[in-house]
Every structure is written in structure tokens, then in C-alpha cells.
């Protein structure tokens, strides 16, 4: 009986899927641009007003934190806390800019513009936005301007742009 019931449910679900087309939600370009503006303001607020204590004004050496962690791991075990202190800001910077890259790509994407040009504009915009935030942080007493933040923020922008581009090619179904 259970097998018959399960088969009947699958058959009903299959018939329902054939009769009703999948639901599509369309978000207009002006709404996308408003969402991009909201994300931009949120990123500026989070990065500038996040609490912290700075011991220097600038960290100009790319990937110094990763080299330091790698060096320590080669010579002795490292606590999870130290790994988290180094790795979590990297992850946070990347994830902070994924929505920005996604929304910027969607805002700039048109049929008339080559996709590569949309990528370049999105990445340059993310790089410029990140540089502006780091320049602003340089003048704040509790913040540090860090070249690594620019690198990881731009990485997040690239990932967001890729997700924005792939949104047309990937379809998710949940059953």
C-alpha cells in the first residue's frame, strides 16, 4: 500500500508540474538598482563603523596574514582561534561583496552590451568601491587601510558577477 501511495503521489506531482508552468519572479532594473544602493550603503556602514582597535594605519603587504599563518603552521600546531582570527576576515570580506557584484552585474547587463564588458565594468566598480572604503578607513582612528581587504572584496565582486551571469543558466528545483 505504501508503494502504491508513493507512486500515486509522484504521478500527481508529475501531472501538476506539466499543467502549471514554473513560477517566475521578475525584478525590474530600477528595483535592482535600489537593492544595489541599499547593499552599497550597508557595506559602507559595516566596514567603516565596525568596532576594532588599530595598531597601525595601513597594511600594505599583500597576503602577509596568510604567509604568517602558513609559516606558523609549518613550524608548530596553531590554535583554532589564531586560524579564525586570520581566516574569518578573509571570508567576511569576500561574502560582503558577493551581493554587490551580483546586483552590479544585473544592473549593468543588457543584451546590447557584451558580457565580458559587463564583467569588466562590475569588477572595476568593485575595485573602485573597495579602494574608496579603504581610503576612507585610513583617516578613521579605529580602522586600518589594508590592501588585502581590497583583494578579497574584489574577489567577492567577481564571485557575485559570476553568480549573476549564471542565474540564467542554472535552475533550482526543490521537491
mmCIF file of N, CA and C in Angstrom, residues 35-81:
data_model
loop_
_atom_site.group_PDB
_atom_site.id
_atom_site.type_symbol
_atom_site.label_atom_id
_atom_site.label_comp_id
_atom_site.label_asym_id
_atom_site.label_seq_id
_atom_site.Cartn_x
_atom_site.Cartn_y
_atom_site.Cartn_z
ATOM 1 N N UNK A 35 18.191 48.013 -4.796
ATOM 2 C CA UNK A 35 18.812 46.986 -3.949
ATOM 3 C C UNK A 35 20.329 47.154 -3.923
ATOM 4 N N UNK A 36 20.911 47.469 -5.077
ATOM 5 C CA UNK A 36 22.355 47.714 -5.142
ATOM 6 C C UNK A 36 22.733 48.904 -4.263
ATOM 7 N N UNK A 37 21.955 49.953 -4.312
ATOM 8 C CA UNK A 37 22.212 51.123 -3.470
ATOM 9 C C UNK A 37 22.121 50.760 -1.987
ATOM 10 N N UNK A 38 21.119 49.970 -1.618
ATOM 11 C CA UNK A 38 20.972 49.542 -0.225
ATOM 12 C C UNK A 38 22.168 48.697 0.220
ATOM 13 N N UNK A 39 22.619 47.785 -0.647
ATOM 14 C CA UNK A 39 23.788 46.953 -0.314
ATOM 15 C C UNK A 39 25.039 47.825 -0.192
ATOM 16 N N UNK A 40 25.186 48.802 -1.075
ATOM 17 C CA UNK A 40 26.343 49.702 -1.037
ATOM 18 C C UNK A 40 26.387 50.469 0.277
ATOM 19 N N UNK A 41 25.260 51.026 0.682
ATOM 20 C CA UNK A 41 25.198 51.772 1.953
ATOM 21 C C UNK A 41 25.477 50.838 3.122
ATOM 22 N N UNK A 42 24.929 49.625 3.078
ATOM 23 C CA UNK A 42 25.171 48.649 4.149
ATOM 24 C C UNK A 42 26.642 48.283 4.255
ATOM 25 N N UNK A 43 27.286 48.055 3.134
ATOM 26 C CA UNK A 43 28.718 47.715 3.144
ATOM 27 C C UNK A 43 29.524 48.874 3.709
ATOM 28 N N UNK A 44 29.222 50.080 3.275
ATOM 29 C CA UNK A 44 29.949 51.249 3.786
ATOM 30 C C UNK A 44 29.754 51.369 5.295
ATOM 31 N N UNK A 45 28.542 51.180 5.764
ATOM 32 C CA UNK A 45 28.263 51.289 7.193
ATOM 33 C C UNK A 45 29.010 50.217 7.983
ATOM 34 N N UNK A 46 28.920 48.981 7.524
ATOM 35 C CA UNK A 46 29.562 47.865 8.240
ATOM 36 C C UNK A 46 31.076 48.028 8.270
ATOM 37 N N UNK A 47 31.672 48.361 7.147
ATOM 38 C CA UNK A 47 33.128 48.411 7.099
ATOM 39 C C UNK A 47 33.712 49.629 7.797
ATOM 40 N N UNK A 48 32.990 50.719 7.815
ATOM 41 C CA UNK A 48 33.531 51.925 8.428
ATOM 42 C C UNK A 48 33.237 51.981 9.921
ATOM 43 N N UNK A 49 32.078 51.498 10.316
ATOM 44 C CA UNK A 49 31.692 51.626 11.718
ATOM 45 C C UNK A 49 31.862 50.352 12.531
ATOM 46 N N UNK A 50 32.415 49.319 11.934
ATOM 47 C CA UNK A 50 32.689 48.106 12.697
ATOM 48 C C UNK A 50 33.728 48.436 13.759
ATOM 49 N N UNK A 51 33.520 47.884 14.932
ATOM 50 C CA UNK A 51 34.441 48.208 16.014
ATOM 51 C C UNK A 51 35.765 47.488 15.809
ATOM 52 N N UNK A 52 36.782 48.078 16.311
ATOM 53 C CA UNK A 52 38.105 47.485 16.218
ATOM 54 C C UNK A 52 39.138 48.443 16.750
ATOM 55 N N UNK A 53 40.299 47.917 17.026
ATOM 56 C CA UNK A 53 41.381 48.751 17.513
ATOM 57 C C UNK A 53 42.520 48.625 16.524
ATOM 58 N N UNK A 54 42.997 49.755 16.025
ATOM 59 C CA UNK A 54 44.075 49.680 15.053
ATOM 60 C C UNK A 54 45.409 49.963 15.726
ATOM 61 N N UNK A 55 46.385 49.184 15.323
ATOM 62 C CA UNK A 55 47.736 49.367 15.832
ATOM 63 C C UNK A 55 48.628 49.998 14.773
ATOM 64 N N UNK A 56 48.092 50.114 13.573
ATOM 65 C CA UNK A 56 48.801 50.802 12.502
ATOM 66 C C UNK A 56 47.738 51.414 11.600
ATOM 67 N N UNK A 57 48.146 52.301 10.726
ATOM 68 C CA UNK A 57 47.187 52.958 9.849
ATOM 69 C C UNK A 57 47.026 52.246 8.516
ATOM 70 N N UNK A 58 48.035 51.478 8.137
ATOM 71 C CA UNK A 58 47.971 50.841 6.822
ATOM 72 C C UNK A 58 48.712 49.508 6.868
ATOM 73 N N UNK A 59 48.178 48.545 6.127
ATOM 74 C CA UNK A 59 48.815 47.240 5.975
ATOM 75 C C UNK A 59 49.054 47.051 4.480
ATOM 76 N N UNK A 60 50.251 47.453 3.987
ATOM 77 C CA UNK A 60 50.477 47.500 2.542
ATOM 78 C C UNK A 60 50.964 46.206 1.900
ATOM 79 N N UNK A 61 51.223 45.161 2.694
ATOM 80 C CA UNK A 61 51.833 43.952 2.142
ATOM 81 C C UNK A 61 50.750 42.920 1.826
ATOM 82 N N UNK A 62 50.555 42.604 0.532
ATOM 83 C CA UNK A 62 49.518 41.635 0.166
ATOM 84 C C UNK A 62 49.796 40.242 0.723
ATOM 85 N N UNK A 63 48.766 39.611 1.225
ATOM 86 C CA UNK A 63 48.784 38.228 1.711
ATOM 87 C C UNK A 63 49.755 37.991 2.872
ATOM 88 N N UNK A 64 50.138 39.031 3.573
ATOM 89 C CA UNK A 64 51.056 38.871 4.708
ATOM 90 C C UNK A 64 50.434 37.991 5.793
ATOM 91 N N UNK A 65 49.145 38.150 6.037
ATOM 92 C CA UNK A 65 48.487 37.351 7.062
ATOM 93 C C UNK A 65 48.479 35.866 6.707
ATOM 94 N N UNK A 66 48.283 35.550 5.436
ATOM 95 C CA UNK A 66 48.294 34.145 5.008
ATOM 96 C C UNK A 66 49.708 33.579 5.084
ATOM 97 N N UNK A 67 50.709 34.376 4.692
ATOM 98 C CA UNK A 67 52.108 33.921 4.811
ATOM 99 C C UNK A 67 52.463 33.670 6.272
ATOM 100 N N UNK A 68 52.014 34.553 7.153
ATOM 101 C CA UNK A 68 52.286 34.401 8.582
ATOM 102 C C UNK A 68 51.653 33.107 9.107
ATOM 103 N N UNK A 69 50.399 32.850 8.728
ATOM 104 C CA UNK A 69 49.719 31.632 9.162
ATOM 105 C C UNK A 69 50.419 30.395 8.605
ATOM 106 N N UNK A 70 50.780 30.410 7.340
ATOM 107 C CA UNK A 70 51.473 29.279 6.719
ATOM 108 C C UNK A 70 52.805 29.018 7.413
ATOM 109 N N UNK A 71 53.543 30.071 7.709
ATOM 110 C CA UNK A 71 54.828 29.934 8.401
ATOM 111 C C UNK A 71 54.639 29.299 9.781
ATOM 112 N N UNK A 72 53.639 29.756 10.504
ATOM 113 C CA UNK A 72 53.380 29.200 11.838
ATOM 114 C C UNK A 72 52.946 27.749 11.752
ATOM 115 N N UNK A 73 52.120 27.412 10.753
ATOM 116 C CA UNK A 73 51.665 26.029 10.608
ATOM 117 C C UNK A 73 52.805 25.082 10.240
ATOM 118 N N UNK A 74 53.810 25.588 9.518
ATOM 119 C CA UNK A 74 54.946 24.753 9.144
ATOM 120 C C UNK A 74 55.809 24.384 10.346
ATOM 121 N N UNK A 75 55.836 25.238 11.351
ATOM 122 C CA UNK A 75 56.753 25.035 12.473
ATOM 123 C C UNK A 75 56.106 24.462 13.724
ATOM 124 N N UNK A 76 54.804 24.659 13.890
ATOM 125 C CA UNK A 76 54.150 24.131 15.090
ATOM 126 C C UNK A 76 52.633 24.184 14.897
ATOM 127 N N UNK A 77 51.921 23.432 15.721
ATOM 128 C CA UNK A 77 50.458 23.498 15.641
ATOM 129 C C UNK A 77 49.967 24.904 16.016
ATOM 130 N N UNK A 78 48.890 25.280 15.410
ATOM 131 C CA UNK A 78 48.316 26.609 15.646
ATOM 132 C C UNK A 78 46.905 26.420 16.184
ATOM 133 N N UNK A 79 46.538 27.237 17.155
ATOM 134 C CA UNK A 79 45.205 27.124 17.743
ATOM 135 C C UNK A 79 44.133 27.531 16.746
ATOM 136 N N UNK A 80 42.963 27.007 16.962
ATOM 137 C CA UNK A 80 41.818 27.338 16.113
ATOM 138 C C UNK A 80 41.514 28.830 16.184
ATOM 139 N N UNK A 81 41.727 29.425 17.328
ATOM 140 C CA UNK A 81 41.460 30.856 17.500
ATOM 141 C C UNK A 81 42.345 31.695 16.569
#
